[in-house]
Coordinates of C-alpha atoms in Angstrom, one line a residue:
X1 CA -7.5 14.7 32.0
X2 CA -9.8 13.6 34.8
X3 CA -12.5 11.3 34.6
X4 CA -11.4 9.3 31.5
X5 CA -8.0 9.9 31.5
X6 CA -7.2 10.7 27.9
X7 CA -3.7 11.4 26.5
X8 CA -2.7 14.9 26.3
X9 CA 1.0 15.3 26.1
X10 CA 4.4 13.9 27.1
X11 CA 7.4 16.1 28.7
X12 CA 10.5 15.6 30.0
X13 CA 13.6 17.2 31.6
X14 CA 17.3 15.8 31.3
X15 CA 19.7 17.9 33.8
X16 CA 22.2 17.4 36.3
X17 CA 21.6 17.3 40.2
X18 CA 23.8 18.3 42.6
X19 CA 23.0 17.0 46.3
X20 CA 19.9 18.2 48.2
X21 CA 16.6 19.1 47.2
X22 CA 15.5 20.5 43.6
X23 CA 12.8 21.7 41.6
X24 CA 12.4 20.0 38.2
X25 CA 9.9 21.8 35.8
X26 CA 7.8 19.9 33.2
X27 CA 6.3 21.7 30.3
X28 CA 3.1 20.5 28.5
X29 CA 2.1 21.4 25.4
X30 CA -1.0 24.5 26.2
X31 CA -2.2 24.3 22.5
X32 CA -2.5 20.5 23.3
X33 CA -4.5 21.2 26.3
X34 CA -6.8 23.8 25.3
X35 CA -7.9 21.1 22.1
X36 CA -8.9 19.0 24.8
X37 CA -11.8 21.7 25.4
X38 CA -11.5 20.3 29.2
X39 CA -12.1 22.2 32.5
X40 CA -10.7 21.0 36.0
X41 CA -8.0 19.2 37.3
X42 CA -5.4 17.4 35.3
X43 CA -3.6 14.0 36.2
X44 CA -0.1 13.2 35.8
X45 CA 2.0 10.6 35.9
X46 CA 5.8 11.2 37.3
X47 CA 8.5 8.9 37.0
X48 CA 12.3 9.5 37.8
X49 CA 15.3 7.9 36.3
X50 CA 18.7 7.8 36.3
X51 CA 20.6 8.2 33.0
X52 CA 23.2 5.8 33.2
X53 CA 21.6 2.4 32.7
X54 CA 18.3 4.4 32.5
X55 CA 16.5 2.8 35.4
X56 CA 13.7 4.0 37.4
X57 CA 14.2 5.7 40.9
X58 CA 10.9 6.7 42.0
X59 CA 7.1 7.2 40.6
X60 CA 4.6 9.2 41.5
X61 CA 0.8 10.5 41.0
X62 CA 0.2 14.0 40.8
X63 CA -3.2 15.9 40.5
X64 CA -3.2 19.2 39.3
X65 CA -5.2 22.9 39.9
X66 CA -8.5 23.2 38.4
X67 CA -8.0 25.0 35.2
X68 CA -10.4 26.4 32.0
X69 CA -8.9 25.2 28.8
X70 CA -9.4 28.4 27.7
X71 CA -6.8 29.7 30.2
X72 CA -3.7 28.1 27.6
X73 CA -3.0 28.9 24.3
X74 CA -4.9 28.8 21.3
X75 CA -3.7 27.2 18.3
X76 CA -2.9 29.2 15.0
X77 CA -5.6 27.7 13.4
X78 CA -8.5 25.5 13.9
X79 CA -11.2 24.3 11.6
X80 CA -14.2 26.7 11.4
X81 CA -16.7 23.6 10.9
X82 CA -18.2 25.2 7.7
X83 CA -17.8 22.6 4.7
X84 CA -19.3 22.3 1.3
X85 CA -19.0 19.5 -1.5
X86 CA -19.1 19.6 -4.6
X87 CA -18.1 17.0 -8.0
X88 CA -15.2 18.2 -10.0
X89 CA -14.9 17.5 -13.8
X90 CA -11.5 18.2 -14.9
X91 CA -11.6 16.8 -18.4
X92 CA -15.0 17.7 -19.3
X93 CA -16.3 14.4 -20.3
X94 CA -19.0 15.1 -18.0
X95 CA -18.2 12.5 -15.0
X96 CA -16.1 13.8 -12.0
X97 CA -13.0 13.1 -11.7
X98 CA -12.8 13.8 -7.9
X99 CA -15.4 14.8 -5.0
X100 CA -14.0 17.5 -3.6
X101 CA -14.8 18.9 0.3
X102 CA -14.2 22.3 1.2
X103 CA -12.8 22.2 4.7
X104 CA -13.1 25.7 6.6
X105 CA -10.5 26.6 8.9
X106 CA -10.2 29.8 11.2
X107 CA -6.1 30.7 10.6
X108 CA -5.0 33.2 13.5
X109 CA -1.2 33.0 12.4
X110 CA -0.1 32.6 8.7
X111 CA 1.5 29.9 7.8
X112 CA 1.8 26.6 6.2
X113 CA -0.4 24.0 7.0
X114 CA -1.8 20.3 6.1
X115 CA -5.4 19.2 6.3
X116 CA -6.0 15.4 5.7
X117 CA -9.5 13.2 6.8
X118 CA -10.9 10.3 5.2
X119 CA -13.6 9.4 3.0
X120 CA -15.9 6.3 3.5
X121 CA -19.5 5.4 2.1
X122 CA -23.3 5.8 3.2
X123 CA -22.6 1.8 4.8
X124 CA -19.5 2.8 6.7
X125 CA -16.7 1.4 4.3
X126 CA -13.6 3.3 3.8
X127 CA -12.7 4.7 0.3
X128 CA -9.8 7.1 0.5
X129 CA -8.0 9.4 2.3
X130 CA -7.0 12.5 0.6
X131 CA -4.6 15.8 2.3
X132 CA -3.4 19.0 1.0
X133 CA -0.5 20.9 2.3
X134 CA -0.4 25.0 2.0
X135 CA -0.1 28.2 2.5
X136 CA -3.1 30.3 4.5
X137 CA -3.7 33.9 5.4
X138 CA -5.1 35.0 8.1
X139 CA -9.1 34.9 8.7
X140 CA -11.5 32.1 7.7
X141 CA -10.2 30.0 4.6
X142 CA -10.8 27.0 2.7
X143 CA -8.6 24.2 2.1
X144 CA -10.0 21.5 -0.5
X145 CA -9.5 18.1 -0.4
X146 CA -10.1 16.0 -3.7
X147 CA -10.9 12.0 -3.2
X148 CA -10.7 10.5 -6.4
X149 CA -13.5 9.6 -8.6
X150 CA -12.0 6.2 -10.3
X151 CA -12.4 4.6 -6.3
X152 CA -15.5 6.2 -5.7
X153 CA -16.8 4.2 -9.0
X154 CA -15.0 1.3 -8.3
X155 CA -16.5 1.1 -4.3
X156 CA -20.0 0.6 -6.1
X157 CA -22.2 2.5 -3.7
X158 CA -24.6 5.5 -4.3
X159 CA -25.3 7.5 -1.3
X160 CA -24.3 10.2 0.9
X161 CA -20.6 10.3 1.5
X162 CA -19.2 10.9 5.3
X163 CA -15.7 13.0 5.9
X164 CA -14.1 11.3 8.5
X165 CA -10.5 11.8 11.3
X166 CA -10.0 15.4 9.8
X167 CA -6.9 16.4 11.2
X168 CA -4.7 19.5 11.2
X169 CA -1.6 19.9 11.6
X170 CA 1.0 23.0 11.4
X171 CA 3.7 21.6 9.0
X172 CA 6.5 23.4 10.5
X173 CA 7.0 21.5 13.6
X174 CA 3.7 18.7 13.1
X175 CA 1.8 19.1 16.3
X176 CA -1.7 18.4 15.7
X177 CA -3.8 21.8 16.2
X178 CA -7.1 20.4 15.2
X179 CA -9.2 16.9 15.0
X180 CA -12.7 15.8 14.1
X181 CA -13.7 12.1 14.2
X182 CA -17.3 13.0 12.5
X183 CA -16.8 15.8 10.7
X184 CA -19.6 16.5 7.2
X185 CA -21.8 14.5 5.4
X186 CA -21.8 15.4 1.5
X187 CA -25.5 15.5 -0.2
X188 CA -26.4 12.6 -2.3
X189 CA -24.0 11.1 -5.2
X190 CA -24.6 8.2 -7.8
X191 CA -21.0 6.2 -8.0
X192 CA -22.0 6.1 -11.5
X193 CA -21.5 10.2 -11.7
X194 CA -17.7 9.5 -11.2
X195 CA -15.1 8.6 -13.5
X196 CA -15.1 5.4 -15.2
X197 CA -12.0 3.1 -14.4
X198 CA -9.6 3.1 -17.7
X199 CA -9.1 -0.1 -19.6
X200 CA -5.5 -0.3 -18.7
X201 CA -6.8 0.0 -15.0
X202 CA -8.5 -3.0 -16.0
X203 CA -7.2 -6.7 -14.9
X204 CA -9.0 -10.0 -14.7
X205 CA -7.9 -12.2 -11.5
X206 CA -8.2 -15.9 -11.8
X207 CA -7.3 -19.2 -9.5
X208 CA -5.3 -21.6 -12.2
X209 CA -3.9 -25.1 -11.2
X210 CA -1.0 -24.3 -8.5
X211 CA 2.6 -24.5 -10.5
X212 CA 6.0 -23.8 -9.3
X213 CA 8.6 -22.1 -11.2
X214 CA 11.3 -23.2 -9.9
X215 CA 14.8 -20.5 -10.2
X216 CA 17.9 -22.7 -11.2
X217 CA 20.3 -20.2 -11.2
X218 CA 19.4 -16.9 -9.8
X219 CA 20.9 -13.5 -11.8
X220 CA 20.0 -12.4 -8.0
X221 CA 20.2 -13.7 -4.4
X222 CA 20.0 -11.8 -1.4
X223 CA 20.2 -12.7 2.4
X224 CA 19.9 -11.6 6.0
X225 CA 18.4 -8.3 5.7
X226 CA 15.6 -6.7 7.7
X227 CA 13.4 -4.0 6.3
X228 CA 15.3 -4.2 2.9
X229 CA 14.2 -2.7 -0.5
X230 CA 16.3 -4.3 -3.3
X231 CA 17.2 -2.9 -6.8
X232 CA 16.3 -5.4 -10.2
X233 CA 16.2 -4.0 -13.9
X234 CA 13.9 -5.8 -16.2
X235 CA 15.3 -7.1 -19.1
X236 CA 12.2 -5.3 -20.8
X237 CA 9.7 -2.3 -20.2
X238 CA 6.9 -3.8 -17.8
X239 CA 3.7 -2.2 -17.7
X240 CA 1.3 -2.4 -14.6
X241 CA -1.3 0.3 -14.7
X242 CA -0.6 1.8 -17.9
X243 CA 2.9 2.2 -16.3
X244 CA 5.9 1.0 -18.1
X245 CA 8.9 0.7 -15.6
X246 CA 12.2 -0.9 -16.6
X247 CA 13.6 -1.7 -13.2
X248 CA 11.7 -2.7 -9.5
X249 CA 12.0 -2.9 -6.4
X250 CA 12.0 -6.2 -4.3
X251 CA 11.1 -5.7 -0.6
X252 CA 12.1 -8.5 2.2
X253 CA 8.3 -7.7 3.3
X254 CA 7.1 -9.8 0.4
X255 CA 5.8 -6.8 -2.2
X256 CA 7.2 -5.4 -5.3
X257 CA 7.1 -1.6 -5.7
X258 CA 8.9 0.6 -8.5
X259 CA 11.2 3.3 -8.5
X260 CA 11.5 6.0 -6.5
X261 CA 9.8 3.9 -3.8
X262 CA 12.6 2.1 -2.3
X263 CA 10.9 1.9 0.9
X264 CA 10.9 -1.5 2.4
X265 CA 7.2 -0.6 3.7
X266 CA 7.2 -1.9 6.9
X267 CA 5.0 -2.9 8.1
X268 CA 1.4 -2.9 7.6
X269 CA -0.1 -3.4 4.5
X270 CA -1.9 -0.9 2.9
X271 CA -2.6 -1.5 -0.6
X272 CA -5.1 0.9 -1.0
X273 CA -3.1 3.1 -1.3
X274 CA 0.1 1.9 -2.5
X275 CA 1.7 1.2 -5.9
X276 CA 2.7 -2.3 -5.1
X277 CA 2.6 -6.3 -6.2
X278 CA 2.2 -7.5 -2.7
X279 CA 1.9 -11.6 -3.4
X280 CA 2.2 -11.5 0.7
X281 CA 3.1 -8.4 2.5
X282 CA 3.8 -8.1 6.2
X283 CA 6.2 -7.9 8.7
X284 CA 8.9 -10.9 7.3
X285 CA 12.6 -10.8 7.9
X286 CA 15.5 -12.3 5.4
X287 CA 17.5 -11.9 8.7
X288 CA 16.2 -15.0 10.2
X289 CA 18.7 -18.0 9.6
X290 CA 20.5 -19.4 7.2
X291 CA 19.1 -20.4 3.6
X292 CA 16.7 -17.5 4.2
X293 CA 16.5 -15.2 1.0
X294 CA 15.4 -13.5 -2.1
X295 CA 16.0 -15.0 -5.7
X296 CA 15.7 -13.7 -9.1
X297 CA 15.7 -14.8 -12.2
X298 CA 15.5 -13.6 -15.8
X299 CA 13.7 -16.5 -17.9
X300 CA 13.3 -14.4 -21.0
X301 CA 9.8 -13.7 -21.1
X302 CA 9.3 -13.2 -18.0
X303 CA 11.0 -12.9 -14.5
X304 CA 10.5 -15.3 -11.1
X305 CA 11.2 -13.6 -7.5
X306 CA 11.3 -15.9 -4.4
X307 CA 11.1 -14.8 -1.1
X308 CA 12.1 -17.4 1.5
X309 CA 11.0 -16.0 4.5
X310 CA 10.6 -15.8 8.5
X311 CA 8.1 -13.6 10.3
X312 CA 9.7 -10.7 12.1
X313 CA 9.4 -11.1 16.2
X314 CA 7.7 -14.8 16.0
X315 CA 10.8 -17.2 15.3
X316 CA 12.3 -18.8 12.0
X317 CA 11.3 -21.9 12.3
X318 CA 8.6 -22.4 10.1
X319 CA 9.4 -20.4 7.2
X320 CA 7.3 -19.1 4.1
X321 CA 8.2 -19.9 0.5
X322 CA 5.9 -18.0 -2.3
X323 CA 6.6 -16.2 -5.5
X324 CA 5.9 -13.7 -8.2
X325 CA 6.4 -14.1 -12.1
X326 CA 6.3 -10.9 -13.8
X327 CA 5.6 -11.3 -17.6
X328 CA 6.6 -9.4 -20.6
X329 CA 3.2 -8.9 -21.9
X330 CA 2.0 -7.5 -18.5
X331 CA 0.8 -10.9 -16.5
X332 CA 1.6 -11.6 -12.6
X333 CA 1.6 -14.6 -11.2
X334 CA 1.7 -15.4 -7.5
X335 CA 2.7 -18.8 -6.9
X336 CA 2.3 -20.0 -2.8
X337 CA 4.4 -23.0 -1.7
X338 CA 3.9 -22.9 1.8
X339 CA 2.8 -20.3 4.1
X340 CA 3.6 -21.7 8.1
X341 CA 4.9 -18.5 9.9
X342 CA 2.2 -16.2 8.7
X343 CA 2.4 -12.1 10.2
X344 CA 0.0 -10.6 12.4
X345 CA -1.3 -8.9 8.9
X346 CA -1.2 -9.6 5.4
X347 CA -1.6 -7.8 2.3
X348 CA -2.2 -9.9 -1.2
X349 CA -3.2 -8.5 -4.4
X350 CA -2.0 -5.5 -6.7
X351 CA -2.7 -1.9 -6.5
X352 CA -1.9 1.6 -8.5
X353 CA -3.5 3.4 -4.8
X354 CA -6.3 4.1 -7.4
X355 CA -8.0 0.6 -8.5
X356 CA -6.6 -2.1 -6.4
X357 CA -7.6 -6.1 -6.6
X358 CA -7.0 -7.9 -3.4
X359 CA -6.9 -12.1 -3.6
X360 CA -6.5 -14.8 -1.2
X361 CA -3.2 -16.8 -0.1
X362 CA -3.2 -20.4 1.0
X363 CA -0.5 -23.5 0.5
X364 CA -0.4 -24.6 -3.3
X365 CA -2.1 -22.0 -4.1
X366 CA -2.2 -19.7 -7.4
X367 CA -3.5 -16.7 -8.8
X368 CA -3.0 -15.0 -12.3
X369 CA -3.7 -11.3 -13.2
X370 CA -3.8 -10.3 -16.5
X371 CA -4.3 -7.1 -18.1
X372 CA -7.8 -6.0 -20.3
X373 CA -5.6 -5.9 -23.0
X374 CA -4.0 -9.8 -23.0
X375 CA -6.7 -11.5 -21.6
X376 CA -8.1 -13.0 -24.8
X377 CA -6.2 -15.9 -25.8
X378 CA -4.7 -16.5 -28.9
X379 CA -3.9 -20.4 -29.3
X380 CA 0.0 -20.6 -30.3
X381 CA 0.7 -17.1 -28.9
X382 CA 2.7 -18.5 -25.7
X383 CA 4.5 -15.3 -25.1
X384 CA 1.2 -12.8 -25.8
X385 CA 2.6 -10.6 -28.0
X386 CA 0.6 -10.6 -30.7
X387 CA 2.6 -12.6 -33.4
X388 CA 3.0 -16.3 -33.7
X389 CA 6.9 -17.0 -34.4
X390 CA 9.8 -19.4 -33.3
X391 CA 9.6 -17.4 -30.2
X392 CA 6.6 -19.1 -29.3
X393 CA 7.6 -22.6 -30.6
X394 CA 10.6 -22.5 -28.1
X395 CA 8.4 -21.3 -25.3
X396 CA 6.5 -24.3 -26.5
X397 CA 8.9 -26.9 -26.7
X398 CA 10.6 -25.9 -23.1
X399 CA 7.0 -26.4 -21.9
X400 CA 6.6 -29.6 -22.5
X401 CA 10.1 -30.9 -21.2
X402 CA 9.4 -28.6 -18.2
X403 CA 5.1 -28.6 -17.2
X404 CA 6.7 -25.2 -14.4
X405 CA 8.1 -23.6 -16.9
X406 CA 5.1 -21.6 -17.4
X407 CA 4.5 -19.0 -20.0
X408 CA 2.6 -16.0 -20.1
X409 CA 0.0 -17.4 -22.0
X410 CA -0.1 -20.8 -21.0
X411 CA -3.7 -21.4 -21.9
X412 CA -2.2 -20.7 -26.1
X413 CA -0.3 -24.0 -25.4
X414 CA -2.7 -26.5 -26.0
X415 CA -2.7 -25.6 -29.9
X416 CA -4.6 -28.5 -30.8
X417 CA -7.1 -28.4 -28.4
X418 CA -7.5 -31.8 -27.5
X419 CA -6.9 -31.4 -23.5
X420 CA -3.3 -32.0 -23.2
X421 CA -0.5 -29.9 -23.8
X422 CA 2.6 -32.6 -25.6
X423 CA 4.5 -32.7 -28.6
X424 CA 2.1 -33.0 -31.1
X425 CA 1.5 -29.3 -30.2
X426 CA 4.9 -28.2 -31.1
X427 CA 4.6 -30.1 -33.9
X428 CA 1.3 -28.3 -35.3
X429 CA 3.0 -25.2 -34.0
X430 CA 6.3 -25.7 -36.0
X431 CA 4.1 -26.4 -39.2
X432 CA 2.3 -23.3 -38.8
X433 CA 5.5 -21.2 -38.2
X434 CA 7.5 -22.9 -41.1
X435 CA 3.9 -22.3 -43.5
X436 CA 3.8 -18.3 -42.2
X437 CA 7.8 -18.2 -43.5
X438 CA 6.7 -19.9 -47.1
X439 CA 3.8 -17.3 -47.9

């Protein structure tokens, strides 16, 4: 397109020539062409190969005719640019459970399409992006799209709200036939109209005294794999998000997601909008020397992945070392050793792609997320299940011969509370077991 030179389309044309002198035709997109609501001459760039070791023979610049973008072809449908908003209560406790836009769009030729755009705040920040796939007649019709009200409460902000990159696209073959950057501005909202964020949404996030737990003996180990997405089952149900999953999956990109996601999720983070436990997702590779690798092991109440780990495309050298421990009673723990080959981005924290809690990553560092419903500590109760037994007097007593071997409620160790966690605890402990038995 001349004057700026945007993108419009790509083409190309494979064939066999015979000697002499040929005509080759190109053939851009004119839906593509008539979006770009441009008059005048178009600019293109030729380049000619050969197909054997693919390299290049000749280049060229070549202006066009002047032409009227209304001269090519119009697209099936295009948005309409009539919109209304509007809060949706769908379990009549009398706070919206989304904000829903009505998108207009102007359908020529039935069909299935897919609107999508994004949702950010009266200060710029994003929120959400929402898209809904289907079915339209002919004529001017509506297609809604629903952010939801959970990360409208939890973003905090009361204002206007501003629908953003609205796209559409014809979902048989994908080509874009429609796109906004600025597209509606709701009317006014509190964040405090939308829902509120369930308990079991609910985690507290806390910096604790950096501990290893170190794997002896891995149920687990895998190595030199790129873009991986490995297979674990949990010796118990695990519940993240009012979730319970019995098995997960252990990316070489350094998150945890759960079945059916077996995507290895390369490679930038977004953990917005992603059920993940991303201690420290990017671009890594297990493929990069040897000694590089996942480990797992089950240590009864809870389980400890490694990740040992280059960056993808900047060398092995300097490897990362960092961890997760997944608890029985719902606690994560991220655990980093040393972080030296660190991607070009990085996501850390956990998310539903509802609520999500980002945190920060350094050397000797860790962080501890606990669910609403363990965070109150009962002293004795090493394993946070709610009953003090020999369960937790073992817990105890491994404990203190091991200071890494930590339990999910490690704070319930020191039982006598006098600042240091030894074996006058398990002693106390043992008494108050033995005494529960006797009653």
């Amino acid at each position: 397109e001349k004057g700026y030179w945007k993108g419009i389309d790509s083409a190309w044309n494979r064939t066999y020539l015979e000697v002499g002198i040929h005509n080759i035709t190109l053939q851009f997109d004119g839906i593509r062409i008539y979006n770009t609501g441009y008059n005048g001459s178009f600019r293109t760039w030729l380049r000619l190969y050969e197909t054997e070791e693919w390299k290049r023979i000749d280049e060229m610049e070549y202006f066009t005719n002047d032409y009227n973008y209304t001269d090519f072809q119009r697209p099936p449908a295009e948005f309409n640019e009539v919109y209304t908003d509007n809060g949706t209560d769908t379990d009549e406790d009398e706070l919206y459970n989304n904000l829903t836009i009505d998108v207009g769009v102007n359908v020529r030729s039935a069909g299935y399409y897919e609107v999508k755009g994004e949702l950010y705040d009266i200060r710029g920040n994003y929120i959400e992006r929402a898209k809904n796939s289907t079915y339209l007649n002919t004529g001017n019709q509506a297609v809604k799209l629903d952010f939801n009200g959970m990360k409208i409460r939890q973003n905090g902000v009361n204002g206007t709200f501003q629908l953003n990159y609205l796209s559409l696209y014809n979902t048989r073959d994908w080509i874009q036939l429609d796109y906004i950057d600025d597209a509606y501005t709701t009317v006014y909202y509190n964040y405090t109209d939308f829902q509120t964020i369930s308990p079991c949404y609910t985690y507290t996030k806390e910096y604790v005294t950096y501990g290893w737990d170190e794997i002896s003996t891995p149920d687990q180990n895998w190595t030199s794999c790129d873009d991986c997405s490995y297979n674990y089952v949990l010796p118990w149900n695990f519940t993240f998000f009012c979730e319970n999953h019995n098995s997960i999956q252990i990316s070489t990109n350094g998150l945890i997601t759960f079945p059916p996601d077996t995507s290895s999720h390369c490679c930038s983070p977004d953990l917005e909008n992603t059920v993940a436990i991303a201690p420290f997702w990017g671009d890594l590779s297990q493929a990069c020397g040897e000694g590089t690798n996942i480990s797992v092991q089950d240590k009864g109440d809870r389980v400890v992945v490694v990740w040992y780990s280059g960056t993808c495309g900047r060398g092995c050298l300097n490897k990362d070392l960092f961890e997760v421990i997944l608890y029985e009673n719902g606690k994560i723990r991220f655990n980093y050793n040393y972080l030296n080959n660190i991607p070009k981005n990085v996501g850390a924290g956990i998310s539903n792609a509802i609520v999500y809690y980002n945190n920060i990553w350094g050397n000797c560092t860790s962080v501890v997320y606990s669910p609403a419903n363990v965070t109150e500590t009962v002293l004795g109760d090493l394993n946070g299940d709610g009953f003090i037994n020999m369960d937790d007097v073992i817990l105890l007593l491994n404990y203190v011969g091991n200071p890494t071997a930590h339990p999910a409620n490690e704070d319930a160790a020191d039982v006598n509370c006098n600042g240091v966690v030894n074996m006058g605890d398990v002693i106390l402990l043992l008494n108050h077991v033995n005494n529960l038995w006797s009653m």
